[in-house]
XYZ file of N, CA and C in Angstrom:
645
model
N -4.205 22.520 46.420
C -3.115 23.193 45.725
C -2.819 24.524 46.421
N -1.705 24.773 47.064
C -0.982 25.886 47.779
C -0.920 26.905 46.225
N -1.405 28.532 46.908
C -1.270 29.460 46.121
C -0.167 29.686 44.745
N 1.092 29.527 45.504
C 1.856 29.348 44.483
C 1.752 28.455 43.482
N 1.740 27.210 43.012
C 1.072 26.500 42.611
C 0.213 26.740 41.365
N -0.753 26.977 42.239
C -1.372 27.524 41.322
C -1.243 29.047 40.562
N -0.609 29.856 40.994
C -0.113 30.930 40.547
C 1.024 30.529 39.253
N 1.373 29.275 39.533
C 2.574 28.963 38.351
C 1.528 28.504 37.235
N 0.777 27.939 37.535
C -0.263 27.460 36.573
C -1.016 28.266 35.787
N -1.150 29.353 36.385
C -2.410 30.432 35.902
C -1.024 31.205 34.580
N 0.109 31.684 35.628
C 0.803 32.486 34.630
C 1.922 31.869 33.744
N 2.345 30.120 33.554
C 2.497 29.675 32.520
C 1.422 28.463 31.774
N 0.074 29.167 31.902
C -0.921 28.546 31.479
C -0.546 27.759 29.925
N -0.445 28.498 28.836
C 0.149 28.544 27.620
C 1.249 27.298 27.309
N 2.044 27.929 28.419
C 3.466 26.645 28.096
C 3.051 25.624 28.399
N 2.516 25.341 29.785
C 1.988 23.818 30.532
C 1.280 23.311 29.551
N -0.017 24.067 28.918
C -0.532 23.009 28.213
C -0.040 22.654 26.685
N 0.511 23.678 25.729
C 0.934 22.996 24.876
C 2.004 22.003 25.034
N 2.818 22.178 26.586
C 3.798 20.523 26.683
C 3.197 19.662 27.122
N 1.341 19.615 27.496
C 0.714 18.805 28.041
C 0.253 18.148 26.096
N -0.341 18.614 25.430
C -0.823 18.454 24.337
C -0.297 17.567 23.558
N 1.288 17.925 23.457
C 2.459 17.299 22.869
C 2.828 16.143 23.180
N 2.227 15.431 24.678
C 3.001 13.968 25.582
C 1.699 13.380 24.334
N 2.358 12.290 24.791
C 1.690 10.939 24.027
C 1.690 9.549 25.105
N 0.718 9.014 25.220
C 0.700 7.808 25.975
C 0.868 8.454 27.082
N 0.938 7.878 28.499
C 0.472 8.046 30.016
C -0.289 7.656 30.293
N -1.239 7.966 31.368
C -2.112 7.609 31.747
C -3.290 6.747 31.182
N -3.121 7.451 29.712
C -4.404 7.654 29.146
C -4.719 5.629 28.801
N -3.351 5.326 28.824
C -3.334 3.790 28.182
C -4.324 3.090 29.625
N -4.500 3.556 30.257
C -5.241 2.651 31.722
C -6.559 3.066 31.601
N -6.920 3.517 30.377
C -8.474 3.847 30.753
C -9.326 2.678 30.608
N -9.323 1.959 29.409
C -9.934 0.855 29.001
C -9.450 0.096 29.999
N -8.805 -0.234 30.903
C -8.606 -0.995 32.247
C -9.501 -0.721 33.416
N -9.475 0.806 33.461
C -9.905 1.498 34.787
C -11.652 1.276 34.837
N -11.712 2.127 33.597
C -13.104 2.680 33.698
C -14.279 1.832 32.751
N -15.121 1.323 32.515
C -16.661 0.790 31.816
C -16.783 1.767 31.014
N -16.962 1.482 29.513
C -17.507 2.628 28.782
C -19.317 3.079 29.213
N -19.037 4.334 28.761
C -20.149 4.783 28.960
C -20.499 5.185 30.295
N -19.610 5.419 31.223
C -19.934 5.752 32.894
C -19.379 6.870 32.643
N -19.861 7.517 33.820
C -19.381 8.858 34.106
C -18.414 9.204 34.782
N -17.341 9.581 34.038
C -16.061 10.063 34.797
C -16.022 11.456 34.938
N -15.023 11.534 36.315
C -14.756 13.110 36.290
C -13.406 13.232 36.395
N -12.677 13.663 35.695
C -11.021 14.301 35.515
C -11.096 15.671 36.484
N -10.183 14.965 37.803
C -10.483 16.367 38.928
C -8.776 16.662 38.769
N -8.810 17.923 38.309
C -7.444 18.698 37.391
C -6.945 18.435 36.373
N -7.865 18.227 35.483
C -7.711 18.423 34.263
C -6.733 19.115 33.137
N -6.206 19.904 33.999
C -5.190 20.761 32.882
C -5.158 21.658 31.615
N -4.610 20.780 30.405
C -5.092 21.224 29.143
C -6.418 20.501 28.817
N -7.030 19.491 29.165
C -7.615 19.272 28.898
C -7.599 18.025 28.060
N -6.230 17.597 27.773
C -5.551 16.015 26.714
C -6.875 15.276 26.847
N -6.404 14.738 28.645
C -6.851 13.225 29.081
C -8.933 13.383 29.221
N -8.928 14.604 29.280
C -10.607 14.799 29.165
C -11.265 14.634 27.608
N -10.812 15.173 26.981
C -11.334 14.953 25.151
C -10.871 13.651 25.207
N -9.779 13.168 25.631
C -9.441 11.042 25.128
C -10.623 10.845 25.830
N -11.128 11.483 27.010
C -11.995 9.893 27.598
C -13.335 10.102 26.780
N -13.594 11.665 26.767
C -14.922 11.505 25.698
C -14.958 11.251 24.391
N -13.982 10.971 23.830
C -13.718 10.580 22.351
C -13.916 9.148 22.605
N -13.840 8.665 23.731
C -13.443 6.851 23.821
C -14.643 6.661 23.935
N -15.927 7.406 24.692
C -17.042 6.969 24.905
C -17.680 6.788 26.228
N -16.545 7.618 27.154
C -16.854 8.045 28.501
C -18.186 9.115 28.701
N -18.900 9.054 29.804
C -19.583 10.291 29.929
C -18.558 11.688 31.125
N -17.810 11.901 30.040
C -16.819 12.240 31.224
C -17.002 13.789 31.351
N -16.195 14.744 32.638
C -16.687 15.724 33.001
C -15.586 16.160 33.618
N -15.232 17.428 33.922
C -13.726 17.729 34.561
C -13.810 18.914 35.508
N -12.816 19.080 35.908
C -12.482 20.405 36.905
C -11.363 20.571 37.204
N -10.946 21.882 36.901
C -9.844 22.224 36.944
C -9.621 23.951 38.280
N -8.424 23.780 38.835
C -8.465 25.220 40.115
C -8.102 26.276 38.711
N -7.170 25.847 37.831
C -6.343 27.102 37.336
C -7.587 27.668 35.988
N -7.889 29.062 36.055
C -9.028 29.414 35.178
C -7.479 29.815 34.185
N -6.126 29.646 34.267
C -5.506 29.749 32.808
C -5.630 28.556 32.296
N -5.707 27.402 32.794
C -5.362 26.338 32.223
C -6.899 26.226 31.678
N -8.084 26.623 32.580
C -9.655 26.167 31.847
C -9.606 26.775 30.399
N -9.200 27.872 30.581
C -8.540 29.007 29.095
C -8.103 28.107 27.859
N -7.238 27.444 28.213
C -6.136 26.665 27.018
C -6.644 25.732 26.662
N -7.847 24.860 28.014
C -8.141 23.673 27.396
C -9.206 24.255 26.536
N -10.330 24.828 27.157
C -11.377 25.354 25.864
C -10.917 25.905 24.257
N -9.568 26.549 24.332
C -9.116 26.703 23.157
C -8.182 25.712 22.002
N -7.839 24.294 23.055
C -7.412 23.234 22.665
C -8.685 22.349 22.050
N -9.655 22.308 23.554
C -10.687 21.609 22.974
C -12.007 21.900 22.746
N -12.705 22.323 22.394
C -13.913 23.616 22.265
C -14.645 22.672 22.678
N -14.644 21.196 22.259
C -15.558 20.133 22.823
C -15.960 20.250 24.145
N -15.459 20.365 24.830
C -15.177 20.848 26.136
C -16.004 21.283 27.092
N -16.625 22.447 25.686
C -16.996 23.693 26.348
C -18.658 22.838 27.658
N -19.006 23.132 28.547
C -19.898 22.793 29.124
C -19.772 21.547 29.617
N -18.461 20.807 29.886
C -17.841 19.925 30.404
C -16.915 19.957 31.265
N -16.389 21.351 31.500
C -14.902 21.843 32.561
C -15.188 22.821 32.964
N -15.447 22.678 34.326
C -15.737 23.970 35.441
C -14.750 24.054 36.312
N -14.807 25.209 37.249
C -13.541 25.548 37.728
C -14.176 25.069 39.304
N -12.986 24.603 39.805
C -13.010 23.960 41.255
C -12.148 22.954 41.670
N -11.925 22.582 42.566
C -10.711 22.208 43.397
C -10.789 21.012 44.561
N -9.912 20.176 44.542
C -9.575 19.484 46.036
C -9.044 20.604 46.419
N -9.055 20.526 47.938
C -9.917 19.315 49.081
C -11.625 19.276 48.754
N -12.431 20.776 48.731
C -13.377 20.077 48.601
C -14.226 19.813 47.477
N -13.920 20.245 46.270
C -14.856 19.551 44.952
C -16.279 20.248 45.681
N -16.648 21.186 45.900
C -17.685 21.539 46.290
C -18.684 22.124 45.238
N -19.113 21.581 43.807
C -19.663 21.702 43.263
C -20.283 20.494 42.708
N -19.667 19.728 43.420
C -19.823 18.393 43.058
C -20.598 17.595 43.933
N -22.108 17.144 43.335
C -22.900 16.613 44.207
C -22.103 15.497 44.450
N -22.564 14.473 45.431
C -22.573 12.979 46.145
C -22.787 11.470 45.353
N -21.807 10.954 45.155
C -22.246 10.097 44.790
C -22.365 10.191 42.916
N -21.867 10.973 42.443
C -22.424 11.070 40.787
C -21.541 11.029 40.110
N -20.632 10.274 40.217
C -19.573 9.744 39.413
C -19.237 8.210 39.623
N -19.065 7.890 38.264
C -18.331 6.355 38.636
C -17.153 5.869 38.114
N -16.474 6.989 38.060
C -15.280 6.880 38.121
C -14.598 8.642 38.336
N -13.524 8.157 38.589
C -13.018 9.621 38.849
C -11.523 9.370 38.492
N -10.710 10.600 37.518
C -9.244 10.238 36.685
C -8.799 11.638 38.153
N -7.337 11.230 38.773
C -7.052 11.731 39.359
C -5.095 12.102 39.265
N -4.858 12.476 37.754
C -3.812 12.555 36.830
C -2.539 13.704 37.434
N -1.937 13.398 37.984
C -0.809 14.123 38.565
C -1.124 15.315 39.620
N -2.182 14.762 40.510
C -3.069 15.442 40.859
C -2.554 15.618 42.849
N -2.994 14.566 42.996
C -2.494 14.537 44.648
C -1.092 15.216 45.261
N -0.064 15.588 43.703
C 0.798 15.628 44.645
C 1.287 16.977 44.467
N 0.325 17.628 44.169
C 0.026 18.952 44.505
C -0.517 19.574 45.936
N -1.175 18.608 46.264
C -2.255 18.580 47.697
C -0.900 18.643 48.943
N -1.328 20.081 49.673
C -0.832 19.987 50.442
C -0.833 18.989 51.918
N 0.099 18.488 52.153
C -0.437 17.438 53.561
C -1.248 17.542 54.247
N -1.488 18.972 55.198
C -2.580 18.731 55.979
C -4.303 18.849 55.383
N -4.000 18.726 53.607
C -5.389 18.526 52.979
C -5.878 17.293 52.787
N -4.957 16.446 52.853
C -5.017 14.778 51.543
C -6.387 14.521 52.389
N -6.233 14.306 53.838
C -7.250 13.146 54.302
C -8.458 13.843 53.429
N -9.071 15.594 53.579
C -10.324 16.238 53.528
C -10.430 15.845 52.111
N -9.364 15.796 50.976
C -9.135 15.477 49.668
C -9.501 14.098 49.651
N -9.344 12.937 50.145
C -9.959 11.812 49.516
C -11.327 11.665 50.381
N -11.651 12.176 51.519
C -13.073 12.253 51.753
C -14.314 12.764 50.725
N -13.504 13.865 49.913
C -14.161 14.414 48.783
C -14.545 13.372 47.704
N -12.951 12.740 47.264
C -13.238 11.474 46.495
C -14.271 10.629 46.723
N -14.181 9.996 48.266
C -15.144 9.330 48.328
C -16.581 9.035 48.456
N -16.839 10.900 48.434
C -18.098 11.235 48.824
C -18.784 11.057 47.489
N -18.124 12.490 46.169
C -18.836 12.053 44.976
C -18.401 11.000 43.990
N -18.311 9.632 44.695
C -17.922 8.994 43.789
C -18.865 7.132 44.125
N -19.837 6.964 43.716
C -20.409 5.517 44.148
C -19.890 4.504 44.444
N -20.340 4.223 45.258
C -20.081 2.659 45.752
C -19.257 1.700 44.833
N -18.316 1.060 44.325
C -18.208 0.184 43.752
C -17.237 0.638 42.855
N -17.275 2.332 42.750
C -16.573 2.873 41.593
C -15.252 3.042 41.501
N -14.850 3.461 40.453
C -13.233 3.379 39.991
C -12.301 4.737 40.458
N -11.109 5.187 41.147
C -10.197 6.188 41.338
C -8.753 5.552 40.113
N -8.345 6.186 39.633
C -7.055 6.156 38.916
C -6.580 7.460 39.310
N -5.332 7.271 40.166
C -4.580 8.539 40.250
C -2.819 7.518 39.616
N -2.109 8.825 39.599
C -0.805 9.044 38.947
C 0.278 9.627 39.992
N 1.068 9.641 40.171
C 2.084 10.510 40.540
C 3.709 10.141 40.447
N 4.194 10.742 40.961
C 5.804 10.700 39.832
C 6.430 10.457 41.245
N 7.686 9.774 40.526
C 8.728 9.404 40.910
C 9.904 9.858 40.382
N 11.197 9.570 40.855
C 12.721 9.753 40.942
C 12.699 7.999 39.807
N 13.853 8.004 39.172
C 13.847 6.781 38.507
C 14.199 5.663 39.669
N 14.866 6.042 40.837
C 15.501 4.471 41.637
C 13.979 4.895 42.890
N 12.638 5.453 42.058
C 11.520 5.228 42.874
C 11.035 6.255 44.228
N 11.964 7.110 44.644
C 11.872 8.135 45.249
C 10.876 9.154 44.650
N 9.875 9.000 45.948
C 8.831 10.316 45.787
C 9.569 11.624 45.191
N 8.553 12.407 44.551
C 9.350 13.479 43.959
C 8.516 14.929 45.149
N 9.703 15.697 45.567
C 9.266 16.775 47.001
C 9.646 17.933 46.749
N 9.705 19.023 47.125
C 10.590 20.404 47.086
C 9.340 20.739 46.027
N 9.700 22.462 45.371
C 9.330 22.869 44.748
C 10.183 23.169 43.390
N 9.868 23.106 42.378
C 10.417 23.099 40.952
C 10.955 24.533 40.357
N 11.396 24.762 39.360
C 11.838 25.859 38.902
C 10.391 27.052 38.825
N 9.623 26.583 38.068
C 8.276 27.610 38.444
C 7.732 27.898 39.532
N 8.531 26.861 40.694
C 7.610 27.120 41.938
C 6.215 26.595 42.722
N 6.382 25.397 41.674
C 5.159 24.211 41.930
C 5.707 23.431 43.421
N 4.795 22.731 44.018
C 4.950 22.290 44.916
C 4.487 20.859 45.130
N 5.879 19.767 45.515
C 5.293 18.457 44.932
C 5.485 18.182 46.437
N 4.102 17.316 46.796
C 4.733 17.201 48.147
C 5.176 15.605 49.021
N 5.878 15.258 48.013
C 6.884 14.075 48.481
C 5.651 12.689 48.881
N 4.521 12.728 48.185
C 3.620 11.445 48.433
C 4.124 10.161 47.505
N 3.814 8.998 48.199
C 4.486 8.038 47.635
C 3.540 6.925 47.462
N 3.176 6.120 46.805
C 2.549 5.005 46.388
C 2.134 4.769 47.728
N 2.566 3.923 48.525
C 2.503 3.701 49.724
C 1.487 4.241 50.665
N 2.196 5.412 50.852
C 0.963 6.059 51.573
C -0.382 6.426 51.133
N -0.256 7.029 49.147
C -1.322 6.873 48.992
C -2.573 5.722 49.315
N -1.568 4.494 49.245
C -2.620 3.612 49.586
C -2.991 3.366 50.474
N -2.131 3.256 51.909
C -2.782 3.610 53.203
C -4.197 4.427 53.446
N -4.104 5.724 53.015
C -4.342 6.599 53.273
C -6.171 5.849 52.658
N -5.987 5.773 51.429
C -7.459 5.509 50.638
C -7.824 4.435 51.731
N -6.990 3.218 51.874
C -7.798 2.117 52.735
C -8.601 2.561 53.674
N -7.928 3.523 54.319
C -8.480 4.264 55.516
C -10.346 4.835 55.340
N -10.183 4.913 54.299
C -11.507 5.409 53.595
C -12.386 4.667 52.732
N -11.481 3.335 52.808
C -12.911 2.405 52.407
C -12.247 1.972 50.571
N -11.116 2.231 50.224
C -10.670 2.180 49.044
C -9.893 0.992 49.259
N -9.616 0.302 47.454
C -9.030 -0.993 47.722
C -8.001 -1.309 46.501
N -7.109 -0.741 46.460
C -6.097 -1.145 45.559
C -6.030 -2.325 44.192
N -6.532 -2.240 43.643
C -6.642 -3.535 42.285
C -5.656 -3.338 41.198
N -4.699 -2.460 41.273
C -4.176 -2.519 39.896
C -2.566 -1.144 40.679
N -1.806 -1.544 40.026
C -0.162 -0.783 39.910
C 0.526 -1.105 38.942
N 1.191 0.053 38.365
C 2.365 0.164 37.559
C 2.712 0.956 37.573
N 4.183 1.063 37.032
C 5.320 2.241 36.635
C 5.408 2.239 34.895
N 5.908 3.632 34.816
C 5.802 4.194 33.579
C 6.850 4.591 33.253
N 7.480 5.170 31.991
C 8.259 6.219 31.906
C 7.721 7.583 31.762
N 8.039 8.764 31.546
C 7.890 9.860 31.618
C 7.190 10.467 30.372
N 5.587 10.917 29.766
C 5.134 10.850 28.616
C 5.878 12.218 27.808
N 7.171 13.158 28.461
C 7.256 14.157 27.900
C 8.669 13.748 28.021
N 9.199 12.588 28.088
C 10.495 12.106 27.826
C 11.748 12.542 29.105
N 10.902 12.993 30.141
C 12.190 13.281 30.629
C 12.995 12.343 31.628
N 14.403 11.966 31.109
C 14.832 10.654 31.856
C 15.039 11.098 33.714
N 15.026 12.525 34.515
C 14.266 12.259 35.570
C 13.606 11.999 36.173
N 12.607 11.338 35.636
C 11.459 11.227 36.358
C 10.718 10.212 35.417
N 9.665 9.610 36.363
C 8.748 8.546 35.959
C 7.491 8.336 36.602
N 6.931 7.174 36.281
C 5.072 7.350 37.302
C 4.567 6.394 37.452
N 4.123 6.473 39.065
C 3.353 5.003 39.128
C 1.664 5.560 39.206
N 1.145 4.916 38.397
C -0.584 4.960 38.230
C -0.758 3.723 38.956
N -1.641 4.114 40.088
C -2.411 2.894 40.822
C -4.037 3.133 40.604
N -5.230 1.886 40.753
C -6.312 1.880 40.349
C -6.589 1.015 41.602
N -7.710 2.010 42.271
C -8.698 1.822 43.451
C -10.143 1.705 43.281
N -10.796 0.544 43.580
C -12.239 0.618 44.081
C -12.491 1.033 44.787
N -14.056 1.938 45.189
C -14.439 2.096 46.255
C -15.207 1.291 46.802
N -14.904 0.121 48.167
C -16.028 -0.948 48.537
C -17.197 -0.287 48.884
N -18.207 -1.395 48.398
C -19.536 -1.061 48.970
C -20.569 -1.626 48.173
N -20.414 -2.179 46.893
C -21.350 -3.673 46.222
C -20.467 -4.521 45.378
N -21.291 -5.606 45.330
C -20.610 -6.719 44.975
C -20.167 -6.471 43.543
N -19.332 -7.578 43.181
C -19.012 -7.406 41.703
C -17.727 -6.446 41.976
N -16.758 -6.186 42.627
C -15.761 -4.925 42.853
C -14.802 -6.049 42.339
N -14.034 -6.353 41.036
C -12.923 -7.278 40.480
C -11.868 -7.098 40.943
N -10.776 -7.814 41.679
C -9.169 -7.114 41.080
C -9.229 -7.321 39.642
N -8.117 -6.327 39.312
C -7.630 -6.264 38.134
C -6.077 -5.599 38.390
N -5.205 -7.089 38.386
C -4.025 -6.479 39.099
C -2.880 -6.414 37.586
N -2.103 -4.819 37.544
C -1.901 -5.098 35.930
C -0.189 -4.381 36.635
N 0.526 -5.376 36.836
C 2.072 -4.798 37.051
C 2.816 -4.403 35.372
N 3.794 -3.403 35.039
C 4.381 -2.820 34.398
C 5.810 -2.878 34.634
């Protein structure tokens, strides 16, 4: 995440997450798809904190990290549950994050924040703390006729034009394997924009299912 960015995050901490609080449905409907109850997930940008209390309310051992310490702010005061579950840290490198100790990882409007010359060091990270066999769910938005969404926004966020596609290139490259796509509509209603959530294994033991779920 480029400074600005995160600078929009830190100083409309407040607004982002109570319009994060307010969506309903997204992502969150792919969990019981994605992830095995009872494994350990990590939500890497977390936000308000929504999609982290759903997965531990569902019965995840789940765990988060977020760059913006406004947004760690809002979620602890959204979700107190929280507390000792959301630390502050960041792609590219998740450097608090041992090897291997996750088995699954929620990666929720997340990448397309990542500036280009980070993604590759950013899913090396993925693939480092995340086991053999285990689950990635990332998200990212689209234009409704499917066009990556690029430029920077009225706050000054920075989306940087990644597209289904390449995301998936990019993971193969690293040993990841595509099992699952769909498109969404927009969980905060807005008829610009929409989202495709794709769901990746990481190869490396047997038993890795497709689970191919078009929308």
């Amino acid at each position: 995440m480029d400074d600005q960015t995160l600078s929009s995050y830190d100083s409309n901490a407040k607004e982002f997450a109570e319009r994060y609080e307010n969506c309903s449905g997204g992502i969150s409907e792919w969990f019981d798809v994605a992830f095995p109850k009872r494994c350990r997930v990590l939500d890497a940008g977390a936000g308000s904190g929504r999609d982290l209390a759903l997965l531990l309310a569902g019965g995840w051992e789940a765990f988060g990290v977020e760059p913006s310490s406004g947004l760690i702010e809002e979620s602890l005061r959204c979700h107190p549950e929280l507390r000792g579950r959301l630390s502050q840290d960041s792609l590219p490198a998740l450097s608090t994050i041992s090897d291997q100790s996750f088995d699954g990882i929620l990666c929720s409007a997340v990448l397309m924040h990542i500036p280009e010359e980070e993604l590759f060091d950013s899913i090396f990270s993925l693939r480092r703390i995340l086991k053999p066999g285990g689950r990635l769910l990332v998200s990212l938005p689209i234009a409704p006729d499917g066009t990556p969404t690029s430029g920077r926004d009225s706050t000054g966020r920075i989306f940087n034009g990644l597209s289904a596609g390449k995301i998936e290139w990019l993971l193969s490259r690293c040993g990841f394997r595509k099992i699952g796509i769909g498109q969404s509509d927009d969980a905060l209603g807005r008829t610009e924009r929409r989202w495709v959530t794709l769901l990746f294994s990481l190869e490396g033991t047997n038993g890795s299912r497709s689970i191919d779920r078009i929308e």
